[in-house]
Amino acid sequence: MNQLVQTFTKSILQGDVHSLLELHASAIESKMDHLSFYEKVVKPSMYRIGEMWEKNQITVADEHLATATLKYLLSYLMNEHKAGKNQPKALLFCIEGEQHSLGLELANEIFKEHKWSTRFLGANVPIKDAVTFIEAWQPQMVGISIGMTTELGRLKTCIESIRKVNEKINIVVGGRLVAQYKLDFLEKEQVMTFNDLDELNSHLTDLSKQSVSLES
């Protein structure tokens, strides 16, 4: 196993998405194309983790973290080449602790219908991973879903973390909690909220009609 695969595997097991993105960028700069990266780095790393699991060299928690980390990474890499130059970009995810992603999946489809380039990270996304993807992909809008009051603290921390890397980025929040409670702190953070998909659709329609530039 070569050094790049070893380093890649170690970063996956640590859940270090930022290091994985740096390794990918370095490989591309060294003239390794995307297909070669999958075949020579990603696949051997996946096989190595599988072998470690079979030999009980990693725990169930290690395996779950590796799987989730690789899922995030592949979501980024597989969609990187598809983004149109003139399309606004939206990153969508459920706050850490939120396991229900169906509503946000539907929101993702609405963004696509309005010609947005999207990345959907799914449920239970750690804040640090979301911020890493925002730094790497530079979307104009971030959509967050939250369903339980117990996740409010994480939502506040997440918004603060996002603002630290991009003060002007548009943040929208939806989910059961938004529909049931008035979250005053979101207004102070200049975060838009949507009670349902109809409101989101109307907002995106208005943006399209106004030809508003969302470049941050």
Tab-separated table of N, CA and C in Angstrom, residues 35-163:
chain	number	residue	atom	x	y	z
A	35	LEU	N	-10.612	9.792	-12.360
A	35	LEU	CA	-10.782	8.350	-12.460
A	35	LEU	C	-9.604	7.610	-11.835
A	36	SER	N	-8.410	8.084	-12.104
A	36	SER	CA	-7.219	7.465	-11.515
A	36	SER	C	-7.224	7.596	-9.995
A	37	PHE	N	-7.710	8.738	-9.503
A	37	PHE	CA	-7.791	8.947	-8.058
A	37	PHE	C	-8.726	7.930	-7.421
A	38	TYR	N	-9.882	7.690	-8.052
A	38	TYR	CA	-10.812	6.685	-7.534
A	38	TYR	C	-10.170	5.302	-7.515
A	39	GLU	N	-9.513	4.943	-8.643
A	39	GLU	CA	-8.990	3.593	-8.807
A	39	GLU	C	-7.745	3.340	-7.963
A	40	LYS	N	-6.868	4.342	-7.869
A	40	LYS	CA	-5.557	4.139	-7.233
A	40	LYS	C	-5.521	4.541	-5.758
A	41	VAL	N	-6.512	5.346	-5.337
A	41	VAL	CA	-6.488	5.820	-3.950
A	41	VAL	C	-7.754	5.417	-3.193
A	42	VAL	N	-8.916	5.809	-3.722
A	42	VAL	CA	-10.165	5.576	-3.000
A	42	VAL	C	-10.456	4.082	-2.852
A	43	LYS	N	-10.411	3.337	-3.953
A	43	LYS	CA	-10.736	1.909	-3.883
A	43	LYS	C	-9.788	1.113	-2.989
A	44	PRO	N	-8.461	1.290	-3.130
A	44	PRO	CA	-7.562	0.563	-2.226
A	44	PRO	C	-7.795	0.916	-0.757
A	45	SER	N	-8.138	2.175	-0.506
A	45	SER	CA	-8.414	2.599	0.865
A	45	SER	C	-9.670	1.916	1.400
A	46	MET	N	-10.707	1.833	0.564
A	46	MET	CA	-11.940	1.158	0.968
A	46	MET	C	-11.673	-0.318	1.261
A	47	TYR	N	-10.870	-0.967	0.401
A	47	TYR	CA	-10.536	-2.371	0.615
A	47	TYR	C	-9.769	-2.557	1.919
A	48	ARG	N	-8.846	-1.626	2.183
A	48	ARG	CA	-8.037	-1.705	3.403
A	48	ARG	C	-8.925	-1.601	4.648
A	49	ILE	N	-9.861	-0.677	4.634
A	49	ILE	CA	-10.765	-0.522	5.780
A	49	ILE	C	-11.617	-1.779	5.952
A	50	GLY	N	-12.047	-2.375	4.824
A	50	GLY	CA	-12.808	-3.621	4.895
A	50	GLY	C	-12.001	-4.742	5.522
A	51	GLU	N	-10.736	-4.837	5.168
A	51	GLU	CA	-9.856	-5.857	5.734
A	51	GLU	C	-9.665	-5.634	7.238
A	52	MET	N	-9.494	-4.377	7.631
A	52	MET	CA	-9.308	-4.062	9.047
A	52	MET	C	-10.551	-4.433	9.850
A	53	TRP	N	-11.710	-4.209	9.243
A	53	TRP	CA	-12.975	-4.563	9.898
A	53	TRP	C	-13.079	-6.076	10.070
A	54	GLU	N	-12.740	-6.822	9.035
A	54	GLU	CA	-12.818	-8.279	9.097
A	54	GLU	C	-11.863	-8.858	10.126
A	55	LYS	N	-10.741	-8.205	10.326
A	55	LYS	CA	-9.731	-8.686	11.273
A	55	LYS	C	-9.912	-8.089	12.668
A	56	ASN	N	-11.032	-7.357	12.886
A	56	ASN	CA	-11.320	-6.730	14.177
A	56	ASN	C	-10.229	-5.754	14.620
A	57	GLN	N	-9.614	-5.100	13.625
A	57	GLN	CA	-8.588	-4.106	13.933
A	57	GLN	C	-9.179	-2.711	14.139
A	58	ILE	N	-10.449	-2.544	13.773
A	58	ILE	CA	-11.168	-1.295	14.028
A	58	ILE	C	-12.508	-1.631	14.665
A	59	THR	N	-13.067	-0.688	15.403
A	59	THR	CA	-14.330	-0.909	16.110
A	59	THR	C	-15.522	-0.599	15.208
A	60	VAL	N	-16.709	-0.907	15.713
A	60	VAL	CA	-17.939	-0.566	14.988
A	60	VAL	C	-18.027	0.941	14.797
A	61	ALA	N	-17.665	1.695	15.843
A	61	ALA	CA	-17.694	3.163	15.750
A	61	ALA	C	-16.728	3.660	14.688
A	62	ASP	N	-15.537	3.057	14.635
A	62	ASP	CA	-14.547	3.435	13.614
A	62	ASP	C	-15.095	3.196	12.218
A	63	GLU	N	-15.737	2.045	12.034
A	63	GLU	CA	-16.266	1.693	10.716
A	63	GLU	C	-17.380	2.639	10.303
A	64	HIS	N	-18.259	2.989	11.246
A	64	HIS	CA	-19.353	3.916	10.950
A	64	HIS	C	-18.825	5.300	10.580
A	65	LEU	N	-17.825	5.764	11.329
A	65	LEU	CA	-17.235	7.074	11.037
A	65	LEU	C	-16.576	7.057	9.662
A	66	ALA	N	-15.858	5.986	9.348
A	66	ALA	CA	-15.195	5.880	8.047
A	66	ALA	C	-16.218	5.894	6.914
A	67	THR	N	-17.316	5.165	7.100
A	67	THR	CA	-18.353	5.108	6.070
A	67	THR	C	-18.970	6.483	5.840
A	68	ALA	N	-19.299	7.173	6.934
A	68	ALA	CA	-19.909	8.499	6.815
A	68	ALA	C	-18.945	9.487	6.170
A	69	THR	N	-17.684	9.431	6.567
A	69	THR	CA	-16.680	10.337	6.019
A	69	THR	C	-16.502	10.120	4.522
A	70	LEU	N	-16.430	8.873	4.130
A	70	LEU	CA	-16.261	8.557	2.712
A	70	LEU	C	-17.486	8.994	1.912
A	71	LYS	N	-18.666	8.852	2.511
A	71	LYS	CA	-19.894	9.289	1.844
A	71	LYS	C	-19.849	10.782	1.571
A	72	TYR	N	-19.431	11.576	2.542
A	72	TYR	CA	-19.333	13.017	2.364
A	72	TYR	C	-18.322	13.357	1.265
A	73	LEU	N	-17.185	12.677	1.320
A	73	LEU	CA	-16.139	12.945	0.343
A	73	LEU	C	-16.602	12.633	-1.074
A	74	LEU	N	-17.206	11.464	-1.264
A	74	LEU	CA	-17.657	11.078	-2.597
A	74	LEU	C	-18.775	11.976	-3.092
A	75	SER	N	-19.623	12.442	-2.171
A	75	SER	CA	-20.663	13.388	-2.556
A	75	SER	C	-20.045	14.632	-3.158
A	76	TYR	N	-18.937	15.083	-2.567
A	76	TYR	CA	-18.226	16.252	-3.075
A	76	TYR	C	-17.560	15.961	-4.413
A	77	LEU	N	-16.818	14.854	-4.482
A	77	LEU	CA	-16.044	14.561	-5.684
A	77	LEU	C	-16.925	14.225	-6.874
A	78	MET	N	-17.991	13.480	-6.659
A	78	MET	CA	-18.846	13.033	-7.754
A	78	MET	C	-19.628	14.178	-8.382
A	79	ASN	N	-19.835	15.233	-7.599
A	79	ASN	CA	-20.623	16.350	-8.114
A	79	ASN	C	-19.779	17.532	-8.550
A	80	GLU	N	-18.488	17.492	-8.241
A	80	GLU	CA	-17.619	18.647	-8.475
A	80	GLU	C	-17.632	19.094	-9.935
A	81	HIS	N	-17.614	18.131	-10.850
A	81	HIS	CA	-17.501	18.478	-12.269
A	81	HIS	C	-18.833	18.835	-12.905
A	82	LYS	N	-19.942	18.671	-12.154
A	82	LYS	CA	-21.258	18.871	-12.746
A	82	LYS	C	-21.774	20.307	-12.612
A	83	ALA	N	-21.168	21.079	-11.775
A	83	ALA	CA	-21.677	22.426	-11.513
A	83	ALA	C	-21.475	23.337	-12.720
A	84	GLY	N	-22.559	23.963	-13.157
A	84	GLY	CA	-22.463	24.911	-14.251
A	84	GLY	C	-21.834	26.206	-13.777
A	85	LYS	N	-21.103	26.856	-14.667
A	85	LYS	CA	-20.380	28.056	-14.273
A	85	LYS	C	-21.304	29.167	-13.804
A	86	ASN	N	-22.485	29.256	-14.398
A	86	ASN	CA	-23.382	30.361	-14.080
A	86	ASN	C	-24.505	29.970	-13.125
A	87	GLN	N	-24.459	28.752	-12.598
A	87	GLN	CA	-25.501	28.304	-11.682
A	87	GLN	C	-25.174	28.702	-10.248
A	88	PRO	N	-26.152	29.249	-9.507
A	88	PRO	CA	-25.936	29.472	-8.077
A	88	PRO	C	-25.841	28.117	-7.388
A	89	LYS	N	-25.139	28.082	-6.271
A	89	LYS	CA	-24.884	26.815	-5.594
A	89	LYS	C	-25.490	26.812	-4.192
A	90	ALA	N	-26.098	25.676	-3.822
A	90	ALA	CA	-26.706	25.528	-2.499
A	90	ALA	C	-26.229	24.231	-1.855
A	91	LEU	N	-25.794	24.330	-0.602
A	91	LEU	CA	-25.391	23.166	0.170
A	91	LEU	C	-26.477	22.890	1.207
A	92	LEU	N	-27.002	21.657	1.234
A	92	LEU	CA	-28.120	21.317	2.108
A	92	LEU	C	-27.739	20.172	3.037
A	93	PHE	N	-28.121	20.296	4.309
A	93	PHE	CA	-27.850	19.220	5.258
A	93	PHE	C	-28.751	19.327	6.479
A	94	CYS	N	-28.907	18.205	7.181
A	94	CYS	CA	-29.634	18.186	8.448
A	94	CYS	C	-28.634	18.382	9.578
A	95	ILE	N	-28.994	19.221	10.532
A	95	ILE	CA	-28.109	19.519	11.646
A	95	ILE	C	-27.759	18.242	12.398
A	96	GLU	N	-26.594	18.206	12.985
A	96	GLU	CA	-26.166	17.039	13.758
A	96	GLU	C	-27.219	16.682	14.816
A	97	GLY	N	-27.637	15.428	14.831
A	97	GLY	CA	-28.692	14.989	15.737
A	97	GLY	C	-30.032	14.819	15.045
A	98	GLU	N	-30.191	15.440	13.866
A	98	GLU	CA	-31.427	15.339	13.090
A	98	GLU	C	-31.310	14.169	12.109
A	99	GLN	N	-32.134	13.149	12.312
A	99	GLN	CA	-32.042	11.934	11.508
A	99	GLN	C	-33.030	11.892	10.338
A	100	HIS	N	-33.967	12.811	10.315
A	100	HIS	CA	-35.024	12.775	9.295
A	100	HIS	C	-34.697	13.753	8.173
A	101	SER	N	-34.422	13.204	6.994
A	101	SER	CA	-33.938	14.040	5.895
A	101	SER	C	-34.896	14.144	4.710
A	102	LEU	N	-36.067	13.503	4.796
A	102	LEU	CA	-36.967	13.476	3.652
A	102	LEU	C	-37.379	14.876	3.215
A	103	GLY	N	-37.735	15.725	4.172
A	103	GLY	CA	-38.149	17.084	3.830
A	103	GLY	C	-37.051	17.840	3.106
A	104	LEU	N	-35.829	17.672	3.565
A	104	LEU	CA	-34.711	18.372	2.938
A	104	LEU	C	-34.391	17.778	1.566
A	105	GLU	N	-34.622	16.483	1.410
A	105	GLU	CA	-34.439	15.872	0.088
A	105	GLU	C	-35.402	16.498	-0.920
A	106	LEU	N	-36.630	16.741	-0.486
A	106	LEU	CA	-37.611	17.395	-1.356
A	106	LEU	C	-37.196	18.840	-1.637
A	107	ALA	N	-36.660	19.504	-0.617
A	107	ALA	CA	-36.166	20.871	-0.821
A	107	ALA	C	-35.032	20.869	-1.841
A	108	ASN	N	-34.193	19.851	-1.787
A	108	ASN	CA	-33.097	19.725	-2.740
A	108	ASN	C	-33.626	19.664	-4.169
A	109	GLU	N	-34.714	18.941	-4.368
A	109	GLU	CA	-35.312	18.835	-5.706
A	109	GLU	C	-35.864	20.167	-6.174
A	110	ILE	N	-36.412	20.948	-5.241
A	110	ILE	CA	-36.946	22.266	-5.601
A	110	ILE	C	-35.814	23.189	-6.051
A	111	PHE	N	-34.698	23.153	-5.339
A	111	PHE	CA	-33.536	23.940	-5.768
A	111	PHE	C	-33.123	23.546	-7.183
A	112	LYS	N	-33.098	22.243	-7.452
A	112	LYS	CA	-32.694	21.775	-8.774
A	112	LYS	C	-33.659	22.260	-9.859
A	113	GLU	N	-34.957	22.247	-9.548
A	113	GLU	CA	-35.951	22.724	-10.511
A	113	GLU	C	-35.729	24.187	-10.870
A	114	HIS	N	-35.175	24.932	-9.922
A	114	HIS	CA	-34.885	26.351	-10.163
A	114	HIS	C	-33.466	26.557	-10.704
A	115	LYS	N	-32.869	25.472	-11.191
A	115	LYS	CA	-31.568	25.536	-11.867
A	115	LYS	C	-30.412	25.860	-10.930
A	116	TRP	N	-30.526	25.446	-9.684
A	116	TRP	CA	-29.406	25.580	-8.763
A	116	TRP	C	-28.554	24.318	-8.828
A	117	SER	N	-27.267	24.479	-8.654
A	117	SER	CA	-26.370	23.346	-8.472
A	117	SER	C	-26.336	23.042	-6.979
A	118	THR	N	-26.658	21.806	-6.594
A	118	THR	CA	-26.806	21.500	-5.172
A	118	THR	C	-25.877	20.384	-4.727
A	119	ARG	N	-25.586	20.411	-3.438
A	119	ARG	CA	-24.941	19.297	-2.755
A	119	ARG	C	-25.819	18.952	-1.560
A	120	PHE	N	-26.286	17.724	-1.496
A	120	PHE	CA	-27.137	17.273	-0.400
A	120	PHE	C	-26.338	16.302	0.458
A	121	LEU	N	-26.006	16.713	1.686
A	121	LEU	CA	-25.156	15.901	2.551
A	121	LEU	C	-25.934	14.930	3.421
A	122	GLY	N	-27.272	15.083	3.479
A	122	GLY	CA	-28.091	14.124	4.216
A	122	GLY	C	-28.278	14.465	5.680
A	123	ALA	N	-28.555	13.417	6.476
A	123	ALA	CA	-28.911	13.587	7.882
A	123	ALA	C	-27.688	13.588	8.796
A	124	ASN	N	-27.874	14.192	9.975
A	124	ASN	CA	-26.914	14.081	11.074
A	124	ASN	C	-25.491	14.474	10.667
A	125	VAL	N	-25.350	15.661	10.102
A	125	VAL	CA	-24.049	16.110	9.611
A	125	VAL	C	-23.318	16.915	10.697
A	126	PRO	N	-22.144	16.471	11.115
A	126	PRO	CA	-21.369	17.229	12.103
A	126	PRO	C	-21.043	18.636	11.599
A	127	ILE	N	-21.044	19.588	12.504
A	127	ILE	CA	-20.818	20.986	12.142
A	127	ILE	C	-19.486	21.170	11.415
A	128	LYS	N	-18.434	20.554	11.921
A	128	LYS	CA	-17.113	20.748	11.325
A	128	LYS	C	-17.077	20.249	9.882
A	129	ASP	N	-17.813	19.178	9.590
A	129	ASP	CA	-17.849	18.659	8.228
A	129	ASP	C	-18.606	19.599	7.302
A	130	ALA	N	-19.719	20.139	7.797
A	130	ALA	CA	-20.492	21.091	6.994
A	130	ALA	C	-19.648	22.316	6.663
A	131	VAL	N	-18.938	22.829	7.657
A	131	VAL	CA	-18.100	24.006	7.451
A	131	VAL	C	-16.974	23.705	6.464
A	132	THR	N	-16.407	22.516	6.542
A	132	THR	CA	-15.351	22.117	5.603
A	132	THR	C	-15.856	22.150	4.174
A	133	PHE	N	-17.058	21.643	3.945
A	133	PHE	CA	-17.608	21.636	2.596
A	133	PHE	C	-17.933	23.048	2.112
A	134	ILE	N	-18.385	23.893	3.021
A	134	ILE	CA	-18.669	25.277	2.654
A	134	ILE	C	-17.386	25.980	2.223
A	135	GLU	N	-16.308	25.768	2.968
A	135	GLU	CA	-15.027	26.370	2.610
A	135	GLU	C	-14.525	25.855	1.269
A	136	ALA	N	-14.723	24.569	1.015
A	136	ALA	CA	-14.192	23.963	-0.203
A	136	ALA	C	-15.007	24.312	-1.438
A	137	TRP	N	-16.336	24.347	-1.285
A	137	TRP	CA	-17.201	24.493	-2.458
A	137	TRP	C	-17.702	25.920	-2.675
A	138	GLN	N	-17.727	26.719	-1.623
A	138	GLN	CA	-18.141	28.118	-1.688
A	138	GLN	C	-19.547	28.302	-2.273
A	139	PRO	N	-20.565	27.720	-1.648
A	139	PRO	CA	-21.937	27.920	-2.123
A	139	PRO	C	-22.439	29.317	-1.802
A	140	GLN	N	-23.471	29.756	-2.541
A	140	GLN	CA	-24.090	31.046	-2.241
A	140	GLN	C	-25.149	30.922	-1.146
A	141	MET	N	-25.685	29.700	-0.978
A	141	MET	CA	-26.726	29.490	0.022
A	141	MET	C	-26.507	28.179	0.747
A	142	VAL	N	-26.815	28.198	2.053
A	142	VAL	CA	-26.759	26.989	2.872
A	142	VAL	C	-28.153	26.748	3.443
A	143	GLY	N	-28.689	25.542	3.239
A	143	GLY	CA	-29.991	25.181	3.773
A	143	GLY	C	-29.840	24.142	4.872
A	144	ILE	N	-30.407	24.442	6.049
A	144	ILE	CA	-30.274	23.560	7.212
A	144	ILE	C	-31.657	23.120	7.687
A	145	SER	N	-31.796	21.833	7.987
A	145	SER	CA	-33.056	21.311	8.519
A	145	SER	C	-32.873	20.948	9.983
A	146	ILE	N	-33.868	21.320	10.807
A	146	ILE	CA	-33.827	21.023	12.243
A	146	ILE	C	-35.221	20.635	12.695
A	147	GLY	N	-35.297	19.586	13.548
A	147	GLY	CA	-36.614	19.101	13.944
A	147	GLY	C	-36.884	19.085	15.427
A	148	MET	N	-35.861	19.189	16.289
A	148	MET	CA	-36.052	19.031	17.725
A	148	MET	C	-35.441	20.196	18.498
A	149	THR	N	-36.089	20.572	19.594
A	149	THR	CA	-35.592	21.676	20.415
A	149	THR	C	-34.225	21.348	21.011
A	150	THR	N	-33.945	20.071	21.222
A	150	THR	CA	-32.655	19.681	21.790
A	150	THR	C	-31.495	20.012	20.862
A	151	GLU	N	-31.802	20.314	19.597
A	151	GLU	CA	-30.750	20.618	18.633
A	151	GLU	C	-30.511	22.117	18.463
A	152	LEU	N	-31.244	22.940	19.209
A	152	LEU	CA	-31.116	24.390	19.054
A	152	LEU	C	-29.705	24.885	19.334
A	153	GLY	N	-29.084	24.336	20.353
A	153	GLY	CA	-27.719	24.753	20.677
A	153	GLY	C	-26.770	24.477	19.526
A	154	ARG	N	-26.924	23.305	18.922
A	154	ARG	CA	-26.078	22.960	17.776
A	154	ARG	C	-26.359	23.899	16.601
A	155	LEU	N	-27.621	24.252	16.405
A	155	LEU	CA	-27.961	25.148	15.305
A	155	LEU	C	-27.276	26.502	15.485
A	156	LYS	N	-27.322	27.042	16.690
A	156	LYS	CA	-26.658	28.320	16.962
A	156	LYS	C	-25.162	28.224	16.685
A	157	THR	N	-24.544	27.150	17.188
A	157	THR	CA	-23.110	26.958	16.983
A	157	THR	C	-22.781	26.808	15.508
A	158	CYS	N	-23.634	26.085	14.798
A	158	CYS	CA	-23.415	25.855	13.372
A	158	CYS	C	-23.454	27.170	12.597
A	159	ILE	N	-24.452	27.999	12.866
A	159	ILE	CA	-24.578	29.276	12.172
A	159	ILE	C	-23.385	30.173	12.476
A	160	GLU	N	-22.980	30.205	13.741
A	160	GLU	CA	-21.815	31.008	14.118
A	160	GLU	C	-20.554	30.521	13.401
A	161	SER	N	-20.409	29.205	13.282
A	161	SER	CA	-19.229	28.632	12.620
A	161	SER	C	-19.220	28.963	11.136
A	162	ILE	N	-20.389	28.932	10.521
A	162	ILE	CA	-20.501	29.264	9.097
A	162	ILE	C	-20.172	30.732	8.869
A	163	ARG	N	-20.680	31.594	9.734
A	163	ARG	CA	-20.430	33.030	9.592
A	163	ARG	C	-18.945	33.364	9.734
